[in-house]
Amino acid sequence: MSTSRPSDTVLRSRTVEQVINGRATSDGAGVSLTRYLEAPLQRRLDPFLMLDAFGSDDPKQYIAGFPNHPHRGFETITYMLEGRMLHNDSAGNEGLLASGDVQWMSAGRGVIHSEMPQQVAGRMAGFQLWLNLPAAEKMSEPWYQDLKGEDLPTLTTDSGAELKIIAGHSHGMLGAIQRPITQPLYLDVTLAAGCSLAQKIPAAHNAFIQLYQGSISLAQHTITAPSMAILTTQSDADGVYIEALQDSRLLIIAGLPLNEPIEQYGPFVMNTKQEIYQAVQDFRQGKLT
Ligand code: FE
């Protein structure tokens, strides 16, 4: 059962800087998805590197999954809204992600893994977010954690917002994951029409909203799903205030920028070209296992 908490007070809300409609593409062995965050926004939304939304009732659009592929230098966070996906990696870890579950993987110096659907029919939907690692941790040991949906901390505010706290903290409650350098906030928010949410966000953090159902009002902007809204980063704002115009669901994602160079080559994100060459070479020589 969800804990009830008094609403945060936000004295001055961030506003909407830009609305992103995403780009339809496919990845893995042919999984259809919409990419909202990619290279041109990586500096603006530092420390976040990528956000993909997938969602289809047609198995042809997801059944091929993501066979073995490498990662180095960042973290991947997979949030399953609906469906079942099996994760396997080169360290021998295996985990089943079902509806509502989250997998937080820190690739560090390298992993090779697969992410494969465990269903032949029905809907598969969710998000994958990439969070950068600070330069000092890019070559650290990889780890991952599977979080069952029912174990995620949840609360309901007295303004009627239902929150799942995947990372960071909200209304005095700690989320499932804490990352001390990038301090990510990752909330899944359910708002019935007419309900509101005031969420504190530190002024220096970059923040965005991923609205995946319904319609909201934010600082006199109306946003309709599906879309991403980049929030202004401004020193005089202490959070964000949202009102639901329809029954809505959204992610609030924020983090402290690293302000370090970003060099990406596919599934490797490092700080210099030399480190990218090294990653490719290590992969080819089988050193990412
Ligand atoms: Fe992957």
XYZ file of C-alpha atoms and ligand atoms in Angstrom:
290
model
C 0.000 0.000 0.000
C 1.210 3.454 -0.860
C 2.276 5.910 1.845
C 0.476 9.249 1.926
C 2.565 12.439 2.101
C 1.795 16.185 2.151
C 2.708 17.843 -1.157
C 6.041 19.542 -1.697
C 5.892 23.329 -1.898
C 7.398 24.690 -5.100
C 7.663 28.481 -4.934
C 8.770 28.950 -8.529
C 8.329 26.277 -11.171
C 10.636 25.614 -14.067
C 8.950 26.131 -17.413
C 9.091 24.337 -20.766
C 12.130 25.099 -22.913
C 11.398 22.709 -25.785
C 8.997 19.917 -26.673
C 10.510 16.909 -28.438
C 8.299 14.585 -30.476
C 10.923 11.871 -30.914
C 12.170 10.024 -33.967
C 10.817 6.644 -35.042
C 13.677 4.195 -35.558
C 14.680 0.642 -34.777
C 17.535 -0.885 -32.820
C 18.796 -4.282 -31.752
C 17.750 -6.946 -34.276
C 14.801 -4.801 -35.410
C 12.842 -3.491 -32.429
C 10.660 -0.507 -33.341
C 11.064 2.399 -30.954
C 10.896 6.166 -30.640
C 14.148 7.884 -29.715
C 13.600 11.098 -27.745
C 17.088 11.798 -26.480
C 20.141 11.331 -28.672
C 23.442 12.996 -29.559
C 22.255 16.590 -30.221
C 20.669 16.785 -26.741
C 23.378 14.994 -24.751
C 25.114 18.217 -23.743
C 21.844 19.968 -22.896
C 20.540 17.047 -20.843
C 23.889 16.015 -19.310
C 24.199 13.504 -17.498
C 21.597 11.682 -19.635
C 22.680 10.249 -23.002
C 19.661 8.520 -24.505
C 15.976 7.852 -23.948
C 14.068 5.330 -26.047
C 10.375 4.531 -25.710
C 9.125 1.219 -27.068
C 5.520 0.124 -27.206
C 3.734 -2.204 -29.600
C 0.974 -4.807 -29.710
C 2.549 -6.317 -32.833
C 5.143 -9.015 -32.034
C 6.880 -8.347 -35.381
C 7.946 -4.991 -33.946
C 9.700 -6.452 -30.881
C 10.206 -10.230 -31.202
C 13.776 -10.018 -32.557
C 14.891 -8.284 -29.349
C 18.414 -7.135 -28.607
C 20.838 -10.057 -29.108
C 24.371 -9.939 -27.639
C 25.906 -6.468 -27.742
C 28.514 -4.598 -25.685
C 28.396 -1.458 -23.518
C 31.131 0.568 -21.833
C 31.236 3.821 -19.891
C 27.655 4.446 -18.726
C 24.541 2.977 -17.107
C 21.368 1.649 -18.736
C 18.036 1.800 -16.954
C 15.236 -0.310 -18.425
C 11.701 0.241 -17.163
C 9.101 -2.254 -18.374
C 5.552 -0.929 -18.403
C 4.162 -4.077 -19.995
C 5.663 -7.333 -21.165
C 8.485 -9.702 -20.271
C 12.142 -9.382 -21.237
C 15.012 -11.679 -20.275
C 18.449 -10.221 -19.611
C 21.633 -12.311 -19.918
C 25.176 -11.035 -19.636
C 28.741 -12.152 -20.083
C 29.273 -12.302 -16.312
C 26.648 -15.069 -16.106
C 23.876 -12.902 -14.683
C 20.321 -13.589 -15.772
C 17.179 -11.682 -14.853
C 13.584 -11.596 -16.018
C 12.015 -8.150 -16.300
C 8.220 -8.259 -16.106
C 5.575 -5.520 -16.162
C 6.487 -2.754 -13.715
C 10.058 -3.976 -13.125
C 13.244 -1.953 -13.524
C 16.753 -3.073 -14.341
C 19.608 -0.731 -13.448
C 22.860 -1.788 -15.083
C 26.182 -0.048 -14.703
C 28.289 -1.166 -17.671
C 31.491 0.340 -16.255
C 34.528 -1.101 -18.053
C 32.314 -3.358 -20.103
C 29.595 -5.943 -20.411
C 28.162 -7.955 -23.281
C 24.503 -8.673 -22.818
C 21.265 -9.608 -24.554
C 17.752 -8.341 -23.877
C 15.208 -10.726 -25.391
C 11.377 -10.722 -25.290
C 9.817 -13.670 -23.453
C 6.456 -13.467 -25.187
C 5.189 -14.193 -28.681
C 2.011 -12.115 -28.476
C 0.558 -9.198 -26.564
C 1.852 -5.766 -25.749
C 5.440 -4.873 -24.912
C 6.101 -1.330 -23.714
C 8.667 0.556 -21.707
C 11.674 2.851 -21.688
C 15.418 2.617 -21.794
C 17.389 5.522 -20.384
C 21.176 5.890 -20.567
C 22.899 7.723 -17.708
C 26.522 8.749 -18.069
C 29.248 7.693 -15.648
C 31.794 10.236 -14.420
C 35.241 9.878 -16.036
C 36.635 8.435 -12.807
C 34.077 5.581 -12.848
C 33.916 4.679 -16.547
C 36.320 1.758 -16.078
C 34.831 0.517 -12.799
C 33.492 -3.012 -12.317
C 30.117 -3.582 -13.972
C 27.063 -4.334 -11.832
C 23.355 -4.521 -12.216
C 20.285 -4.693 -10.050
C 16.830 -6.008 -10.911
C 14.068 -4.163 -9.073
C 10.672 -5.827 -8.858
C 7.812 -3.418 -9.512
C 6.114 -4.254 -6.218
C 9.315 -3.426 -4.310
C 9.665 0.110 -5.732
C 9.008 2.824 -3.111
C 5.652 4.485 -3.793
C 3.727 7.357 -2.275
C 0.586 9.377 -2.861
C 0.601 13.122 -2.271
C -2.366 14.954 -0.803
C -2.828 16.596 -4.227
C -3.557 13.160 -5.682
C -0.245 12.359 -7.417
C 0.837 8.715 -7.278
C 4.625 8.370 -7.456
C 6.969 5.433 -7.983
C 10.446 6.477 -6.936
C 12.910 4.560 -9.084
C 15.910 6.766 -8.209
C 16.681 9.784 -6.047
C 14.124 10.954 -3.523
C 10.721 12.598 -3.472
C 8.618 14.031 -0.654
C 11.092 12.776 1.932
C 11.100 9.198 0.621
C 14.239 7.544 -0.769
C 13.987 5.832 -4.140
C 15.256 2.349 -4.992
C 18.602 3.556 -6.412
C 20.938 6.359 -5.343
C 23.897 7.487 -7.479
C 26.025 9.999 -5.540
C 27.792 11.788 -8.428
C 24.976 12.303 -10.963
C 22.200 12.290 -8.316
C 19.528 11.057 -10.736
C 15.856 11.556 -9.987
C 13.642 9.050 -11.828
C 9.937 9.156 -11.005
C 6.970 7.472 -12.646
C 3.945 9.662 -11.963
C 0.248 8.863 -12.322
C -2.079 11.881 -12.212
C -5.847 11.645 -12.544
C -7.477 14.523 -14.450
C -7.568 17.607 -12.228
C -4.811 16.382 -9.857
C -1.477 18.166 -9.551
C 2.109 17.522 -8.536
C 4.705 19.859 -7.064
C 8.125 18.187 -7.202
C 11.294 19.769 -5.858
C 14.311 19.628 -8.200
C 17.703 21.203 -7.350
C 18.213 24.319 -9.498
C 21.491 23.148 -11.092
C 20.103 19.812 -12.288
C 19.020 19.262 -15.878
C 15.469 17.920 -16.044
C 12.853 16.682 -18.473
C 9.420 15.139 -18.487
C 8.429 12.165 -20.616
C 4.646 12.301 -20.960
C 3.428 8.921 -22.181
C -0.276 9.146 -21.505
C -2.776 12.008 -21.315
C -2.257 15.740 -21.278
C -0.795 18.156 -18.722
C -0.427 21.859 -18.116
C 3.015 23.137 -17.059
C 3.731 26.874 -16.654
C 0.978 27.760 -19.144
C 2.157 25.208 -21.703
C -0.149 22.364 -22.674
C 1.697 19.129 -23.397
C 0.062 16.100 -24.988
C 1.335 12.518 -24.982
C 3.510 11.110 -26.336
C 6.194 13.774 -26.001
C 9.216 14.884 -24.047
C 9.366 18.347 -22.479
C 12.795 19.737 -21.662
C 12.461 21.900 -18.553
C 14.368 25.151 -18.191
C 17.411 25.034 -15.914
C 17.184 28.286 -13.978
C 18.752 29.389 -10.700
C 15.512 30.831 -9.291
C 13.343 27.712 -9.785
C 13.037 25.192 -6.964
C 11.093 22.503 -8.803
C 8.282 21.821 -11.197
C 4.512 22.181 -10.878
C 2.255 20.095 -13.133
C -1.527 19.880 -13.475
C -3.226 16.992 -15.279
C -5.776 18.017 -17.915
C -6.648 14.352 -18.545
C -5.728 11.125 -16.757
C -1.983 11.185 -17.338
C 1.205 9.202 -16.828
C 4.683 10.652 -17.071
C 8.290 10.236 -16.082
C 10.194 13.020 -14.337
C 13.931 12.616 -14.885
C 16.610 14.977 -13.552
C 20.302 14.847 -12.694
C 23.433 16.840 -11.908
C 25.458 17.553 -15.082
C 28.968 16.073 -15.231
C 30.348 18.807 -17.547
C 32.881 16.369 -18.980
C 33.652 15.662 -22.652
C 31.258 13.143 -24.272
C 32.565 10.822 -27.002
C 30.051 8.242 -28.218
C 30.528 5.455 -30.716
C 27.400 3.298 -30.703
C 27.268 1.416 -27.384
C 30.473 2.977 -26.010
C 30.437 6.401 -24.314
C 33.794 7.700 -23.119
C 35.540 11.083 -22.749
C 38.106 10.939 -25.575
C 38.460 9.409 -29.045
C 41.458 7.442 -27.795
C 39.268 5.802 -25.130
C 36.721 4.920 -27.833
C 39.424 3.266 -29.996
C 40.494 1.341 -26.912
C 36.910 0.219 -26.211
C 36.455 -1.036 -29.785
C 39.809 -2.826 -29.634
C 39.017 -4.392 -26.250
C 35.668 -5.586 -27.592
C 37.264 -7.115 -30.694
C 39.870 -8.835 -28.546
C 37.207 -10.301 -26.258
C 38.200 -8.234 -23.231
C 34.700 -6.980 -22.423
C 33.565 -10.324 -21.044
Fe 21.999 -3.072 -24.038
